[in-house]
GROMACS .gro file of C-alpha atoms in nm:
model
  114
    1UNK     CA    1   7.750   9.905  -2.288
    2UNK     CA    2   7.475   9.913  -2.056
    3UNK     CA    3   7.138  10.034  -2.198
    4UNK     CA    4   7.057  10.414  -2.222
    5UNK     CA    5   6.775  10.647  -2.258
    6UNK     CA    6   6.793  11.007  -2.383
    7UNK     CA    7   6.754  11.111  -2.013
    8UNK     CA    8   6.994  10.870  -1.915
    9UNK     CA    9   7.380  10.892  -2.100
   10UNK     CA   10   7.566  10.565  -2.078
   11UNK     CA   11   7.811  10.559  -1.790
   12UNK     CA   12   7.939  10.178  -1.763
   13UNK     CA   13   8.079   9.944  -1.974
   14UNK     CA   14   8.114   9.607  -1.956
   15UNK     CA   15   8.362   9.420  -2.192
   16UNK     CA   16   8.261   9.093  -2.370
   17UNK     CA   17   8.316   8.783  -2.172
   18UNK     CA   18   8.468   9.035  -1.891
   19UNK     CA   19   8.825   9.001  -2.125
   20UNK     CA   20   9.007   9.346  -2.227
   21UNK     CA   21   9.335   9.414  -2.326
   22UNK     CA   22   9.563   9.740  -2.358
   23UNK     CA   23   9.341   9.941  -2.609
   24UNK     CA   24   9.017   9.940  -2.380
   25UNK     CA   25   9.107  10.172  -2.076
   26UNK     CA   26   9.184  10.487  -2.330
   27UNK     CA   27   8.916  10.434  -2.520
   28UNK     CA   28   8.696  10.468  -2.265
   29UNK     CA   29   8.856  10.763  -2.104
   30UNK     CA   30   8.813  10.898  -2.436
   31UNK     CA   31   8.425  10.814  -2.441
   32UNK     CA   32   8.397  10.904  -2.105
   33UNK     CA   33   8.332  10.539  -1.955
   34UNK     CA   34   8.382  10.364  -1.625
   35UNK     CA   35   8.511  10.011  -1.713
   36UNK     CA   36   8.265   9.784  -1.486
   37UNK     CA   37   8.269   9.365  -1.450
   38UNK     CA   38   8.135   9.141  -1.197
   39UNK     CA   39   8.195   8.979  -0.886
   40UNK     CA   40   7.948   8.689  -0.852
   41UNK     CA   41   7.829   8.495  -1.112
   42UNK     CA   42   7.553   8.229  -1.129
   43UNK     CA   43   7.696   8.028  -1.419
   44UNK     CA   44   7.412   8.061  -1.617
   45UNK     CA   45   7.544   8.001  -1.939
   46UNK     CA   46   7.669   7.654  -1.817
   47UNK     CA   47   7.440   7.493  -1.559
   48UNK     CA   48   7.063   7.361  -1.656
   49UNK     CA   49   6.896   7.458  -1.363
   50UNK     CA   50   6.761   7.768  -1.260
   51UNK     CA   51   6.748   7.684  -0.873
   52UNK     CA   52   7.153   7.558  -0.890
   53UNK     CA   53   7.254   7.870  -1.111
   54UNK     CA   54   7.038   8.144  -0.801
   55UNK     CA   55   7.200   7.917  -0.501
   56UNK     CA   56   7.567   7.994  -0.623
   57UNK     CA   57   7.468   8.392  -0.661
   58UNK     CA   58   7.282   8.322  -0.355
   59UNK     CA   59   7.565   8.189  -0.181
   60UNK     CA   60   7.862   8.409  -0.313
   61UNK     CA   61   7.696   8.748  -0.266
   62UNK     CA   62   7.813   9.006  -0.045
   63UNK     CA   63   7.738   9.383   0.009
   64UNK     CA   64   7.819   9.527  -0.333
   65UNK     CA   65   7.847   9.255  -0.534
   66UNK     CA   66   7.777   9.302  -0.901
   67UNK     CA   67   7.596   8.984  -1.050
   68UNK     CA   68   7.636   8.868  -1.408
   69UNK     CA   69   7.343   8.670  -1.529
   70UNK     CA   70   7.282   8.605  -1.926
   71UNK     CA   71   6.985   8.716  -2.141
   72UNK     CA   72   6.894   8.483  -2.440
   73UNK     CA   73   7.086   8.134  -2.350
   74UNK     CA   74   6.899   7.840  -2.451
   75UNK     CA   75   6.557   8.077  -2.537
   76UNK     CA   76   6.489   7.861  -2.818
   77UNK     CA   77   6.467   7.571  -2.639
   78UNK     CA   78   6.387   7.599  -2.276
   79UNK     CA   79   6.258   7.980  -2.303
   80UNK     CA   80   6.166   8.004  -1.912
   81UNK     CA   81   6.529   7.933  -1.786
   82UNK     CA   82   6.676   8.356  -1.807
   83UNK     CA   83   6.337   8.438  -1.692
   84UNK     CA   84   6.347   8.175  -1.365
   85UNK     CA   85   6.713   8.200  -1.287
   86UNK     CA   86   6.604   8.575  -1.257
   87UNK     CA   87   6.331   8.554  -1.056
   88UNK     CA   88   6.499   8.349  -0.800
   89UNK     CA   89   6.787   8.528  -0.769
   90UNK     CA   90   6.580   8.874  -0.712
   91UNK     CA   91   6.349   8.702  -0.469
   92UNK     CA   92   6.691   8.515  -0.288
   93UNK     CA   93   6.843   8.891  -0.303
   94UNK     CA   94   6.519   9.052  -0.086
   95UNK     CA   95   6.462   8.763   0.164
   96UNK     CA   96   6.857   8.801   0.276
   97UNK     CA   97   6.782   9.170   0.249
   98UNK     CA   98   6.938   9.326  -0.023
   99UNK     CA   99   6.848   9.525  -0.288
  100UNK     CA  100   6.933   9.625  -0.614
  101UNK     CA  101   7.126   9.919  -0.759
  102UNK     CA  102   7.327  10.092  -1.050
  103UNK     CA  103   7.609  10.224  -0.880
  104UNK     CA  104   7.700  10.559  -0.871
  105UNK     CA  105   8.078  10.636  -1.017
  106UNK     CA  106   8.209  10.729  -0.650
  107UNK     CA  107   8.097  10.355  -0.548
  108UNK     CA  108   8.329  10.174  -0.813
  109UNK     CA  109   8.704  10.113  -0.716
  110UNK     CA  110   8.925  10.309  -0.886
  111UNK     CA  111   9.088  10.165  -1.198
  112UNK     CA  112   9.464  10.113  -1.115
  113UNK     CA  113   9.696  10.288  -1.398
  114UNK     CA  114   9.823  10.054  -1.683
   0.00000   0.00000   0.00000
């Protein structure tokens, strides 16, 4: 589930490695939640380099994307890496002129009936 504040109910929800099955569309009807995954991905949680994992985001983006990146991979050893990949996908995202967003429920496409 995305992150919430008092002011600010949870909305989304994102399933674990992007899988679901049959049980997750009523239970989030039932909780009130949109189901949400993601159209580009950097492959963070495979590649070793921050500048290779921001060119493929960089590259595959498109008006309305949403982008997966990790938290937490490999903070142990190479803490900088989340933090960098990150950075230069934000700064990628403003030089081609973008910006980011959480969508509204009217911008999602409608969940087709299972």
């Amino acid at each position: 589930m995305l992150r919430t504040g008092p002011d600010r109910p949870a909305r989304l929800f994102r399933t674990p490695a992007g899988l679901k099955n049959l049980f997750v569309h009523p239970e989030l009807k039932r909780r009130g939640l949109a189901l949400i995954g993601w159209t580009v991905r950097g492959l963070d949680t495979i590649r070793r380099n921050p500048e290779a994992v921001a060119a493929t985001i960089l590259r595959e983006v498109k008006p309305g994307a949403i982008i997966l990146l990790h938290e937490g991979k490999r903070v142990a050893k190479h803490p900088e890496f989340n933090p960098r990949c990150l950075e230069l996908t934000l700064n990628g995202l403003a030089e081609l002129g973008y910006r980011c967003v959480i969508p509204k429920p009217e911008q999602l496409r409608p969940v087709k009936a299972h």
